[in-house]
Every structure is written in structure tokens, then in C-alpha cells.
């Protein structure tokens, strides 16, 4: 008798367990996101681009750095992310998820996005495979 009751209950809950697919970017607007003013723009071809700014590193050397993070306005529990990306030569970036806005690098998870060859050449060091493009980091 218990099995008869539980199975219909489980089957009744299953359809609501999966949300409908939702595109965050429609190719025209960044309304689903939060970011610093002027940091992100949409190019004519529909690409989302992070603007760069000159900064000085700890040794006083001038370098270009991305102007900031692109956050979704909504929070998500279970999700599937699909995207295409293109990196600038020597780029070191990432996709952070389930992270703390006050400490995104160490406060969550990251999928590394890196120009492996260009970054290692620019940094003048060889990185282990676990730190290269498509690596997963647990903050």
C-alpha cells in the first residue's frame, strides 16, 4: 500500500523538477546581468566584450586588465551552461559559479578560460595541466 501511494506522489513531482530552458543573452541586451558601468558591451556581431583598462601590478608595471565581472541578476540552483567564447592573446579569465560576489576568486567554483600558450609566454612560466584552459577550481 505504501508503494502505491509513494509512486504516484513521485511521478506527480517529476514534471515540476525541471525548469524550462532559459537564454540569458538574446544577442541584443545585457538586461539579465549586473556589471560595472562601461565594463561590458555588445559588439555589432553580437559578441559580449569586456572592456580593458590600464592598471599597475604590484611591481609597478603597467598592464591591461578586464574592467570587471558579469553577474547574473537571478540566482540559479541546478543549471546547464552552454556558451561560445573567444579570448584575447595571453588572456587568463574564467567562469565563476556558486560564488560570493565579495570574493569570487576564492569564494566558489571556477572554470578556467585561458590562452594557454600566450599566457604562459607572457608570464614566462610553464603551468601544470591542472591550471590550464577548461580546468575546474574549487575556491
Tab-separated table of C-alpha atoms in Angstrom:
chain	number	residue	atom	x	y	z
A	1	UNK	CA	0.000	0.000	0.000
A	2	UNK	CA	2.821	2.409	0.823
A	3	UNK	CA	4.459	1.788	-2.539
A	4	UNK	CA	1.230	2.532	-4.374
A	5	UNK	CA	0.943	5.898	-2.637
A	6	UNK	CA	4.601	6.958	-2.959
A	7	UNK	CA	4.986	6.191	-6.670
A	8	UNK	CA	2.109	8.466	-7.798
A	9	UNK	CA	3.452	11.189	-5.498
A	10	UNK	CA	6.934	10.892	-7.014
A	11	UNK	CA	5.518	10.894	-10.546
A	12	UNK	CA	3.458	13.979	-9.731
A	13	UNK	CA	6.575	15.852	-8.577
A	14	UNK	CA	8.803	14.910	-11.508
A	15	UNK	CA	7.320	17.294	-14.143
A	16	UNK	CA	7.937	20.272	-11.849
A	17	UNK	CA	11.511	19.236	-11.132
A	18	UNK	CA	12.857	20.572	-14.437
A	19	UNK	CA	12.541	24.221	-15.285
A	20	UNK	CA	12.193	25.372	-18.856
A	21	UNK	CA	15.325	26.299	-20.742
A	22	UNK	CA	16.147	29.982	-20.428
A	23	UNK	CA	18.534	32.007	-22.536
A	24	UNK	CA	20.347	34.692	-20.543
A	25	UNK	CA	21.628	36.527	-23.611
A	26	UNK	CA	19.475	37.239	-26.654
A	27	UNK	CA	22.264	38.765	-28.750
A	28	UNK	CA	20.987	42.306	-28.197
A	29	UNK	CA	20.690	43.101	-24.499
A	30	UNK	CA	22.551	42.552	-21.233
A	31	UNK	CA	19.391	43.033	-19.139
A	32	UNK	CA	19.859	39.684	-17.364
A	33	UNK	CA	23.210	40.820	-15.946
A	34	UNK	CA	24.782	43.230	-13.463
A	35	UNK	CA	28.188	44.798	-14.092
A	36	UNK	CA	30.204	47.966	-13.555
A	37	UNK	CA	29.151	50.834	-15.835
A	38	UNK	CA	31.008	50.697	-19.151
A	39	UNK	CA	32.683	47.369	-18.364
A	40	UNK	CA	30.749	45.170	-20.804
A	41	UNK	CA	29.401	45.925	-24.264
A	42	UNK	CA	27.799	44.136	-27.180
A	43	UNK	CA	29.716	44.303	-30.460
A	44	UNK	CA	27.982	44.621	-33.860
A	45	UNK	CA	28.398	40.863	-34.415
A	46	UNK	CA	26.579	40.084	-31.132
A	47	UNK	CA	29.724	39.299	-29.136
A	48	UNK	CA	29.763	40.327	-25.473
A	49	UNK	CA	33.080	42.049	-24.784
A	50	UNK	CA	34.752	43.081	-21.552
A	51	UNK	CA	36.468	46.448	-21.878
A	52	UNK	CA	40.049	46.695	-20.709
A	53	UNK	CA	41.771	49.332	-18.611
A	54	UNK	CA	45.403	50.039	-17.831
A	55	UNK	CA	46.472	49.194	-14.292
A	56	UNK	CA	49.772	48.855	-12.467
A	57	UNK	CA	50.726	45.499	-10.982
A	58	UNK	CA	52.491	45.058	-7.614
A	59	UNK	CA	55.847	45.754	-9.305
A	60	UNK	CA	54.613	48.994	-10.863
A	61	UNK	CA	54.432	47.533	-14.374
A	62	UNK	CA	51.531	48.816	-16.493
A	63	UNK	CA	49.259	46.142	-17.918
A	64	UNK	CA	45.769	45.759	-19.327
A	65	UNK	CA	43.098	44.289	-17.113
A	66	UNK	CA	39.420	43.489	-17.624
A	67	UNK	CA	37.071	46.034	-16.061
A	68	UNK	CA	35.047	43.589	-14.032
A	69	UNK	CA	32.728	40.702	-13.543
A	70	UNK	CA	29.483	39.990	-15.362
A	71	UNK	CA	26.942	38.690	-12.814
A	72	UNK	CA	23.522	37.199	-13.498
A	73	UNK	CA	20.786	39.179	-11.764
A	74	UNK	CA	18.958	35.976	-10.872
A	75	UNK	CA	20.325	33.086	-8.855
A	76	UNK	CA	20.038	29.529	-10.113
A	77	UNK	CA	20.101	26.173	-8.370
A	78	UNK	CA	20.653	23.443	-10.935
A	79	UNK	CA	21.687	24.671	-14.353
A	80	UNK	CA	23.344	23.706	-17.596
A	81	UNK	CA	25.593	26.329	-19.148
A	82	UNK	CA	26.277	26.427	-22.866
A	83	UNK	CA	28.401	29.150	-24.435
A	84	UNK	CA	30.997	30.031	-27.018
A	85	UNK	CA	33.981	32.156	-26.106
A	86	UNK	CA	36.947	33.842	-27.717
A	87	UNK	CA	39.942	35.055	-25.752
A	88	UNK	CA	42.419	37.829	-26.367
A	89	UNK	CA	46.044	36.716	-26.816
A	90	UNK	CA	47.558	35.891	-23.421
A	91	UNK	CA	44.186	36.013	-21.647
A	92	UNK	CA	43.556	34.478	-18.233
A	93	UNK	CA	39.885	34.543	-17.290
A	94	UNK	CA	37.170	32.261	-16.034
A	95	UNK	CA	33.552	31.471	-15.403
A	96	UNK	CA	32.736	31.688	-11.715
A	97	UNK	CA	29.640	29.984	-10.344
A	98	UNK	CA	28.113	29.426	-6.926
A	99	UNK	CA	30.440	32.120	-5.688
A	100	UNK	CA	30.487	35.066	-3.317
A	101	UNK	CA	30.366	38.463	-5.065
A	102	UNK	CA	32.715	39.832	-2.394
A	103	UNK	CA	35.324	37.131	-3.042
A	104	UNK	CA	34.616	35.457	-6.398
A	105	UNK	CA	38.091	34.023	-6.946
A	106	UNK	CA	38.255	32.165	-3.623
A	107	UNK	CA	34.578	32.033	-2.676
A	108	UNK	CA	33.176	29.487	-5.120
A	109	UNK	CA	33.932	27.485	-8.226
A	110	UNK	CA	35.643	28.470	-11.481
A	111	UNK	CA	36.049	27.027	-14.937
A	112	UNK	CA	39.379	28.358	-16.206
A	113	UNK	CA	39.390	30.185	-19.560
A	114	UNK	CA	42.943	30.779	-20.729
A	115	UNK	CA	45.067	31.239	-23.820
A	116	UNK	CA	47.431	28.523	-22.587
A	117	UNK	CA	50.377	29.273	-24.854
A	118	UNK	CA	50.013	33.058	-24.821
A	119	UNK	CA	49.544	33.357	-21.063
A	120	UNK	CA	52.484	31.098	-20.222
A	121	UNK	CA	54.697	33.026	-22.632
A	122	UNK	CA	53.557	36.373	-21.189
A	123	UNK	CA	54.029	35.119	-17.604
A	124	UNK	CA	57.348	33.486	-18.531
A	125	UNK	CA	56.419	30.244	-16.787
A	126	UNK	CA	55.024	26.807	-17.565
A	127	UNK	CA	51.819	25.955	-15.741
A	128	UNK	CA	50.777	22.437	-14.746
A	129	UNK	CA	47.934	20.933	-16.797
A	130	UNK	CA	45.543	21.320	-13.839
A	131	UNK	CA	45.770	25.127	-14.203
A	132	UNK	CA	45.220	25.389	-17.961
A	133	UNK	CA	42.135	26.127	-20.068
A	134	UNK	CA	38.984	24.216	-19.040
A	135	UNK	CA	40.336	23.339	-15.567
A	136	UNK	CA	37.857	23.325	-12.684
A	137	UNK	CA	38.785	25.152	-9.491
A	138	UNK	CA	37.140	24.746	-6.114
A	139	UNK	CA	37.575	28.065	-4.298
